[in-house]
Coordinates of C-alpha atoms and ligand atoms in Angstrom, one line a residue:
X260 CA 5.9 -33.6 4.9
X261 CA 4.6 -34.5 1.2
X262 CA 1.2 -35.9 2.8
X263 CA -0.8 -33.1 2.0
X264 CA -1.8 -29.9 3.9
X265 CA -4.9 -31.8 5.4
X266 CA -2.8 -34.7 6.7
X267 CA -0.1 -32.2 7.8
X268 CA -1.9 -29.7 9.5
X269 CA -5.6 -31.4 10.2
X270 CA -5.4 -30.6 14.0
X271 CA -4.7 -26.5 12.6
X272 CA -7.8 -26.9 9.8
X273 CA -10.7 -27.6 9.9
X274 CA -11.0 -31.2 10.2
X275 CA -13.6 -33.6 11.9
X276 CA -14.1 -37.7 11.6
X277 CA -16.6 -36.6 8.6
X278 CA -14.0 -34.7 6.5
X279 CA -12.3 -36.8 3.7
X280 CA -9.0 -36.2 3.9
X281 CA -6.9 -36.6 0.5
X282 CA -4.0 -35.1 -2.0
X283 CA -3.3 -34.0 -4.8
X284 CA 0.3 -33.4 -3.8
X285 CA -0.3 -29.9 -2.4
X286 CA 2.1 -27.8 -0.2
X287 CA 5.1 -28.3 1.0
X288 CA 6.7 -26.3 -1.3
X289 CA 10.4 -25.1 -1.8
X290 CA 11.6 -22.5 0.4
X291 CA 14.6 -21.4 -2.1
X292 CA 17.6 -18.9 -0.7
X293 CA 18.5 -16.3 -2.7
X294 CA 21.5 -16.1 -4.6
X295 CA 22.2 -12.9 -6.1
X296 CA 19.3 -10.8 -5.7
X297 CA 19.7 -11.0 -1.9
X298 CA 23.2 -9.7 -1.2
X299 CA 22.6 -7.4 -4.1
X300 CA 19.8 -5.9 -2.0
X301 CA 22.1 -5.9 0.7
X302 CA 19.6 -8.3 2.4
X303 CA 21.8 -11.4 3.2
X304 CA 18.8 -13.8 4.0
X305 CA 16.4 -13.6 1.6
X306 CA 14.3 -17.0 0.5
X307 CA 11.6 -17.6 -2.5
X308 CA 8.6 -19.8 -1.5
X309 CA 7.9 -21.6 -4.7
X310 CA 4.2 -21.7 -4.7
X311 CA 3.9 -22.9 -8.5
X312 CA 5.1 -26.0 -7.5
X313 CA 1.9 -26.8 -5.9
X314 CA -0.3 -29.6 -8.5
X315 CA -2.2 -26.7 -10.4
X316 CA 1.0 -24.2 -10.4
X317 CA 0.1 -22.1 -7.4
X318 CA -1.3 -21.2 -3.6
X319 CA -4.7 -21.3 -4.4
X320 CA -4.5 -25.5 -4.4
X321 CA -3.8 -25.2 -0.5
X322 CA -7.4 -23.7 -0.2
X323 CA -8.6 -26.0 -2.5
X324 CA -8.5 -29.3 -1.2
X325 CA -9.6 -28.0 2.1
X326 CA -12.8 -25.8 0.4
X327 CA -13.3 -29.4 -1.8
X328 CA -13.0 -31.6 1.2
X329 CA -15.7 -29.7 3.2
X330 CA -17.6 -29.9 -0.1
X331 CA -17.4 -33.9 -0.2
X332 CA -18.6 -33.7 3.8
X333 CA -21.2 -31.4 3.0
X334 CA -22.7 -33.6 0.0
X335 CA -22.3 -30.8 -2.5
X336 CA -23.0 -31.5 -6.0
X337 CA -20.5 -29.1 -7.6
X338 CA -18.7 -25.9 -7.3
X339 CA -19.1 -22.7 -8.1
X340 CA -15.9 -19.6 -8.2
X341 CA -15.5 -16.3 -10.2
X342 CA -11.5 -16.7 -11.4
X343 CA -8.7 -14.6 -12.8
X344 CA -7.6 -17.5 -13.9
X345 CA -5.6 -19.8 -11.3
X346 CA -8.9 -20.2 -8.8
X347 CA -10.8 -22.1 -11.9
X348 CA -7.5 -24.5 -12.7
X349 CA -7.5 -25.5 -9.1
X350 CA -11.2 -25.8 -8.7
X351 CA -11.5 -27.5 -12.2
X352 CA -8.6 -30.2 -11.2
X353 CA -9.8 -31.5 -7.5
X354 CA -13.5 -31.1 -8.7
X355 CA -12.3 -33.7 -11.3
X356 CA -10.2 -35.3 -8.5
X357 CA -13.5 -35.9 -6.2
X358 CA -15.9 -36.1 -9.1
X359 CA -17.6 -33.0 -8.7
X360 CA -19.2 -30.9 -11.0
X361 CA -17.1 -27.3 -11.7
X362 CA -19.0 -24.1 -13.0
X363 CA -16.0 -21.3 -13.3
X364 CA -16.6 -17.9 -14.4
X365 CA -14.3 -16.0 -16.0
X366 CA -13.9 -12.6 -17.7
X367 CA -13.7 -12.9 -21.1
X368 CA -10.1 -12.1 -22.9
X369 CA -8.8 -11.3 -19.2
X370 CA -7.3 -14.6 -18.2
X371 CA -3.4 -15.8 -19.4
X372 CA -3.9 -19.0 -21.6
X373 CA -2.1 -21.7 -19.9
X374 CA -4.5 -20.9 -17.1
X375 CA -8.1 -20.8 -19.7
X376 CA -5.8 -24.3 -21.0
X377 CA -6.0 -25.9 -17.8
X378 CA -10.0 -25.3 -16.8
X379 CA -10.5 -26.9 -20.1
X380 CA -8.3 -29.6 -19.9
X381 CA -9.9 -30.7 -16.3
X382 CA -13.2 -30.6 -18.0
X383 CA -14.6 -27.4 -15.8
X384 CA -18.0 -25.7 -17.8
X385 CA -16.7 -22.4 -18.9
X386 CA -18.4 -19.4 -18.2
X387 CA -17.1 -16.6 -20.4
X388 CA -18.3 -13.0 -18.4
X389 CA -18.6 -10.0 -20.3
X390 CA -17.2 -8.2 -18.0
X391 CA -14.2 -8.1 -15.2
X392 CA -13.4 -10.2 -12.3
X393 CA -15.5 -8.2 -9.7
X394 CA -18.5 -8.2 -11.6
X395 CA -18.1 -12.2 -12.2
X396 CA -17.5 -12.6 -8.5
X397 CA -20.6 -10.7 -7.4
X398 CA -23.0 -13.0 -9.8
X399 CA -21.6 -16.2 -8.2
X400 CA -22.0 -14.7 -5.0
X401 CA -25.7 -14.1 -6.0
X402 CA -25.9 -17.5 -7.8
X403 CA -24.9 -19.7 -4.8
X404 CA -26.8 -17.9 -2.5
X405 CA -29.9 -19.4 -3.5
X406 CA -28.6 -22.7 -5.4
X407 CA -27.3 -25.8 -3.4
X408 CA -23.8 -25.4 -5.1
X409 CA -20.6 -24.7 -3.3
X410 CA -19.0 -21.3 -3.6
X411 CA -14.7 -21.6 -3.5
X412 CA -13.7 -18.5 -4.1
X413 CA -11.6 -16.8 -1.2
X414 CA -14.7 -15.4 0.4
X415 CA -15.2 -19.2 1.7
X416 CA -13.3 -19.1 5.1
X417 CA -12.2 -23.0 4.3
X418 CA -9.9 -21.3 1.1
X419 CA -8.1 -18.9 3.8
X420 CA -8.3 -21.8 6.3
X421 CA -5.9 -23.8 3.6
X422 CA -4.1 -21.0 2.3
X423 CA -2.7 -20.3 5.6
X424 CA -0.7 -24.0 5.9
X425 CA 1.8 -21.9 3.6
X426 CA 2.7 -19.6 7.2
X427 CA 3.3 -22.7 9.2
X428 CA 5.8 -24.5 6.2
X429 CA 7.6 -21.5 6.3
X430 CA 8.1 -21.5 10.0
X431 CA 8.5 -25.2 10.7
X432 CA 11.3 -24.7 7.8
X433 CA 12.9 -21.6 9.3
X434 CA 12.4 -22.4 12.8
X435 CA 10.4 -19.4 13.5
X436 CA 8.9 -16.6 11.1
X437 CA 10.8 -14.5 8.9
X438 CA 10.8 -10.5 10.0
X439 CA 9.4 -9.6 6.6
X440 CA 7.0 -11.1 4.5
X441 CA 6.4 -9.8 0.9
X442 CA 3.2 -11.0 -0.9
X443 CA 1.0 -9.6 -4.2
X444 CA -2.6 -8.7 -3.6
X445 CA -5.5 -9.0 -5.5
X446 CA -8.4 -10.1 -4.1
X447 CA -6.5 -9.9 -0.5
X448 CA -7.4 -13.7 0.3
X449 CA -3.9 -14.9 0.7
X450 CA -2.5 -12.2 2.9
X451 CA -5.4 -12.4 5.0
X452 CA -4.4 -16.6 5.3
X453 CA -0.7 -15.3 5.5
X454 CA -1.8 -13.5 8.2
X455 CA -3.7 -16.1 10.6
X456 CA -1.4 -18.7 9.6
X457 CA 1.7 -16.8 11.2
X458 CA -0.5 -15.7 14.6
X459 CA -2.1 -18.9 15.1
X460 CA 1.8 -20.2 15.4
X461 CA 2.9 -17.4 17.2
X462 CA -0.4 -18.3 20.0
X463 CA 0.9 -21.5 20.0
X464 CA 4.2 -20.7 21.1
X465 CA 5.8 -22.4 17.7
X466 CA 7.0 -18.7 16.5
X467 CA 8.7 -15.7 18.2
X468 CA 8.4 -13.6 15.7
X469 CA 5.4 -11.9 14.3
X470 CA 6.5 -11.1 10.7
X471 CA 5.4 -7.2 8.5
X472 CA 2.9 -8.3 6.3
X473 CA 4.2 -6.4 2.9
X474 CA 1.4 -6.5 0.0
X475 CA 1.6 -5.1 -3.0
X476 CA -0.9 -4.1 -5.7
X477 CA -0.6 -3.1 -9.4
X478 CA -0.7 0.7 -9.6
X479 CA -3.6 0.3 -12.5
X480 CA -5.4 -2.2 -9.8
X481 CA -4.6 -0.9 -6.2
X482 CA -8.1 -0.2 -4.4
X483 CA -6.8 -1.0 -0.9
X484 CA -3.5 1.6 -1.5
X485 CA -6.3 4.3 -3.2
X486 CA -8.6 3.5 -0.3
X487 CA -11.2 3.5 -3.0
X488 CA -12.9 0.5 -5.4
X489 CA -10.7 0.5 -8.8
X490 CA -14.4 0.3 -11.7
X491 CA -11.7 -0.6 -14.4
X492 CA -8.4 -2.0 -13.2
X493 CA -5.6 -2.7 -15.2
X494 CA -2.5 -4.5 -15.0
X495 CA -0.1 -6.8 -17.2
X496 CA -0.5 -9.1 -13.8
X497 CA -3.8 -11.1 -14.5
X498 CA -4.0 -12.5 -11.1
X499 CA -3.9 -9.4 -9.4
X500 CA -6.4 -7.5 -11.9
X501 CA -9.1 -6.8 -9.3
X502 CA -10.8 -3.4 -8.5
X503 CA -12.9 -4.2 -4.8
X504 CA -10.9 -7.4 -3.2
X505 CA -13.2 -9.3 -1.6
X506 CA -11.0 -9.5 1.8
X507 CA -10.4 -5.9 2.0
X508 CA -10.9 -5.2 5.6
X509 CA -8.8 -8.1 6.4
X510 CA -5.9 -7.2 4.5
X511 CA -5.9 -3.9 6.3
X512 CA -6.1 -5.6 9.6
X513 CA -3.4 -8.1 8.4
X514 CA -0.9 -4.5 8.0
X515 CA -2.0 -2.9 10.8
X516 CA -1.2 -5.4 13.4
X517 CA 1.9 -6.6 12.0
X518 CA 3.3 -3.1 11.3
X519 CA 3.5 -3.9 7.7
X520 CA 2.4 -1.7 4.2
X521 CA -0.2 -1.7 1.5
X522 CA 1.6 -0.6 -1.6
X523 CA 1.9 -0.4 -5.1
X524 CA 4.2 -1.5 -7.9
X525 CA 4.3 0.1 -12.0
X526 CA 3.9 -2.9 -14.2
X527 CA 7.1 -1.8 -15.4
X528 CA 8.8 -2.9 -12.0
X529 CA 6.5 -6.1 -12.4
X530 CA 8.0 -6.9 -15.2
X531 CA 11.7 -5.9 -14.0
X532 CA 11.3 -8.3 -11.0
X533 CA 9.9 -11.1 -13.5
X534 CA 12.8 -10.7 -15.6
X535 CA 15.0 -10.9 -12.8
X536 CA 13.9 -13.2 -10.7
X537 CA 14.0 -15.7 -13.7
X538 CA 17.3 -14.7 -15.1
X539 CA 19.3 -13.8 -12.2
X540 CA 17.5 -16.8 -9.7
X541 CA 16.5 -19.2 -12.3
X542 CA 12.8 -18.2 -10.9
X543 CA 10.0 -18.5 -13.6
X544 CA 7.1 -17.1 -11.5
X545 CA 4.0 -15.3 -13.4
X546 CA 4.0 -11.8 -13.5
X547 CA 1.7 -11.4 -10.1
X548 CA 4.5 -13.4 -8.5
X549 CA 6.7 -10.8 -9.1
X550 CA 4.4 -8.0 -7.4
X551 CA 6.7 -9.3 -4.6
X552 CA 9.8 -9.0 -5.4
X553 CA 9.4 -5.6 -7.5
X554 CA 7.8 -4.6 -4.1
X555 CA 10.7 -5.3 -2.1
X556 CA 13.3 -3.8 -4.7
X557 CA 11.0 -0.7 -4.9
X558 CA 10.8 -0.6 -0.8
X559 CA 14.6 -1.2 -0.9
X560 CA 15.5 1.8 -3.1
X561 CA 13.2 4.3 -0.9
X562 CA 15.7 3.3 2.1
X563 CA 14.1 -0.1 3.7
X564 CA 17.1 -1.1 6.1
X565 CA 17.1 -5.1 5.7
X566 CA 20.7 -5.5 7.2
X567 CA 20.2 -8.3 9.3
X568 CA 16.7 -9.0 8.6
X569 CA 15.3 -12.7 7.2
X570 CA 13.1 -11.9 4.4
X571 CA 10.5 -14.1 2.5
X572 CA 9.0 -13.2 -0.7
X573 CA 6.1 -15.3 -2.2
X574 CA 6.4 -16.6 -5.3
X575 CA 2.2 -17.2 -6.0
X576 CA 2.3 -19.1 -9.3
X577 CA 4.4 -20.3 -12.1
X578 CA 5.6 -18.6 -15.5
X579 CA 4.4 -21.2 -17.7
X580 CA 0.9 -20.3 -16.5
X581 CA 1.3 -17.0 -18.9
X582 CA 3.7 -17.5 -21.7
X583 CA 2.6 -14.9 -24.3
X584 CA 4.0 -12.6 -21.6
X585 CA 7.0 -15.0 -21.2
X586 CA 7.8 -14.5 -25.0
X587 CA 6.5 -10.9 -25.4
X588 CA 8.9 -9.3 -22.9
X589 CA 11.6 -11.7 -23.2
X590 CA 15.2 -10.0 -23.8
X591 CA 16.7 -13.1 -24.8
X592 CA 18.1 -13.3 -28.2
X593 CA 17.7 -16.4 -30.6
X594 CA 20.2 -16.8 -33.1
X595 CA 19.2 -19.0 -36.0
X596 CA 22.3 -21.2 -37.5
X597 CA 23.2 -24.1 -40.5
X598 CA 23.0 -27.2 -39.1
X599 CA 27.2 -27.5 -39.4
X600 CA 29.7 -28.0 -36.5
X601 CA 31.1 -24.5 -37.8
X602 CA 28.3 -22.7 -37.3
X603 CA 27.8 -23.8 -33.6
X604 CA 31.4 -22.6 -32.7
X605 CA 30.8 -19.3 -34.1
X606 CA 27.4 -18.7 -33.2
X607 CA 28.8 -19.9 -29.8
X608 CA 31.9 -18.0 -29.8
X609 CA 29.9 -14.7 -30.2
X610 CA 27.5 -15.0 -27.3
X611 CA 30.1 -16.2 -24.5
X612 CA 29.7 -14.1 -21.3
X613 CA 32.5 -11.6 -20.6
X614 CA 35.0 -12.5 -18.1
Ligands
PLP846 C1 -4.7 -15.5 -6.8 C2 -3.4 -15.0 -7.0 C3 -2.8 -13.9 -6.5 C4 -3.6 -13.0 -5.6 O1 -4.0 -13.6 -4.4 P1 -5.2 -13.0 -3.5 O2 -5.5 -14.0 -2.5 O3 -6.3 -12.8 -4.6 O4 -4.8 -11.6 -3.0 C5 -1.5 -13.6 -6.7 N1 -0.7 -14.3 -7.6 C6 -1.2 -15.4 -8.2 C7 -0.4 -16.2 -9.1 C8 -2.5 -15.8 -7.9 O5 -3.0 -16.9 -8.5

């Protein structure tokens, strides 16, 4: 472990004599049991995967380096992705890795600013859209089409190919698959990899199990729970503002055969479980993480037996990605205070916790 998903898993991607394999330090990510939400859900096993500890802050790294690597093979000149924000940080950050050139298109005023920081800071040309993810996503569809320039979003199989090394660290670690799986969806590229990831293991005999694939969408952006294109979706989640995900059909497939559910979540239980999971796990995932746990607390309330049942809930990228929200909905009071010894003591005296 810690060599990178290529190195790890190169016989499962895929991986030839011609494919440079390198890392930034992607995968193998925390698998973190639950504390308090857990036996509060009445769900005794219940584990985090810490996806914003990946180089860029979450998953879509995994599919990176594999989407860059068969980039570098193929002699590509640069890439090319439409972005809510997160696909543009990773593409921006192993483009500079492998010296490539990094065109990323994003819609203008929709994407959280640690995420806008981090294209910048990689040195990634900027496309502001005038207009929403979908839309962007289409014109770089249409643009690589005819231009020698590499595509990465999600609708390039290598991005699902990577993304799904995050099935098989979660089954080495656990020894088999967990019974439930509970994942956001936005443009339904990483439940599809989910997905694959966890039969490929199970056709290889390394898993009994076959986990329910649980996605959930923003009620303001759910076109796979609607069964209908959202024109206008809106959510507090960035990551998960998308109105026609691109792997649709495969998320579908991914529920079906695992006996799982498409559904949605308020962006009031998005920000519950983002509250939550920070202040009652020490969690500090981005609002779309928390389409996952909300999801699970929402299934939990309408009567989801867990008793006995190992549950995993993905954690997609980090808080500090999106800290306007951070600070915006934070409950957490500051108190100001002298700079005097007294001042402390009662300032501290007057916020200890009740025993
Ligand atoms: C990309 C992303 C998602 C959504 O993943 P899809 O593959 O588009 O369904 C969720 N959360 C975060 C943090 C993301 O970056």
């Amino acid at each position: 472990m810690g060599v990178g998903v290529l190195q790890q898993y190169r016989d499962l991607l895929p991986v030839n004599e011609e494919t440079p394999i390198f890392s930034m330090g992607e995968g193998d990510t925390p698998l973190v049991r639950s504390r308090q939400l857990g036996p509060e859900l009445g769900c005794s096993d219940l584990f985090f995967k810490l996806e914003g500890c990946n180089p860029t802050g979450s998953f879509k790294d995994r599919g990176m380096v594999v989407a860059m690597a068969k980039a570098l093979e193929e002699r590509s000149v640069g890439v090319m992705c439409a972005s809510t924000g997160n696909t543009s940080a990773s593409a921006a950050a192993y483009a500079a890795y492998c010296n490539l050139a990094a065109w990323v298109l994003i819609p203008k005023g929709e994407v959280a600013l640690g995420k806008l920081a981090q294209a910048m800071a990689y040195g990634a040309r900027i496309l502001l859209v005038d207009g929403n993810f979908d839309a962007a996503l289409a014109l770089v569809r249409e643009f690589t089409k005819t231009n020698p320039i590499t595509l990465v979003n999600s609708v390039n199989q290598h991005r699902i190919e990577g993304q799904k090394t995050a099935a098989f660290e979660i089954s080495d670690v656990l020894e088999d698959a967990p019974d439930y799986l509970f994942i956001p969806v936005g443009n339904a590229g990483n439940i599809t990899a989910y997905w694959r990831g966890f039969v490929e293991y199970h056709q290889l005999g390394r898993n009994e199990i076959l986990p329910k694939m649980m996605g959930f969408q923003a009620e303001g952006a759910a076109p796979i729970v609607r069964g209908e294109p959202v024109p206008y979706p809106q959510t507090i989640a960035s990551a998960i503002r998308i109105g026609n995900p691109a792997s649709w059909k495969f998320a579908e497939r991914a529920r079906d055969q695992s006996g799982g559910v498409i559904d949605a979540v308020s962006d009031d239980e998005i920000l519950e479980a983002y509250r939550l999971l920070a202040s009652r796990e020490g969690i500090f995932g981005e609002p779309a993480s928390a389409a996952s746990v909300a999801g699970l607390i929402k299934l939990k309330h309408n009567g989801l037996d867990l008793t006995g049942k190992r549950v995993v809930c993905i954690i997609t990228g980090s808080g500090l990605k999106d800290p306007d929200m951070a600070v915006s909905s934070a409950q957490a009071d500051t108190v100001e205070v002298k700079p005097n010894l007294e001042a402390i003591e009662n300032a501290i005296m007057e916020t200890l916790p009740a025993r």
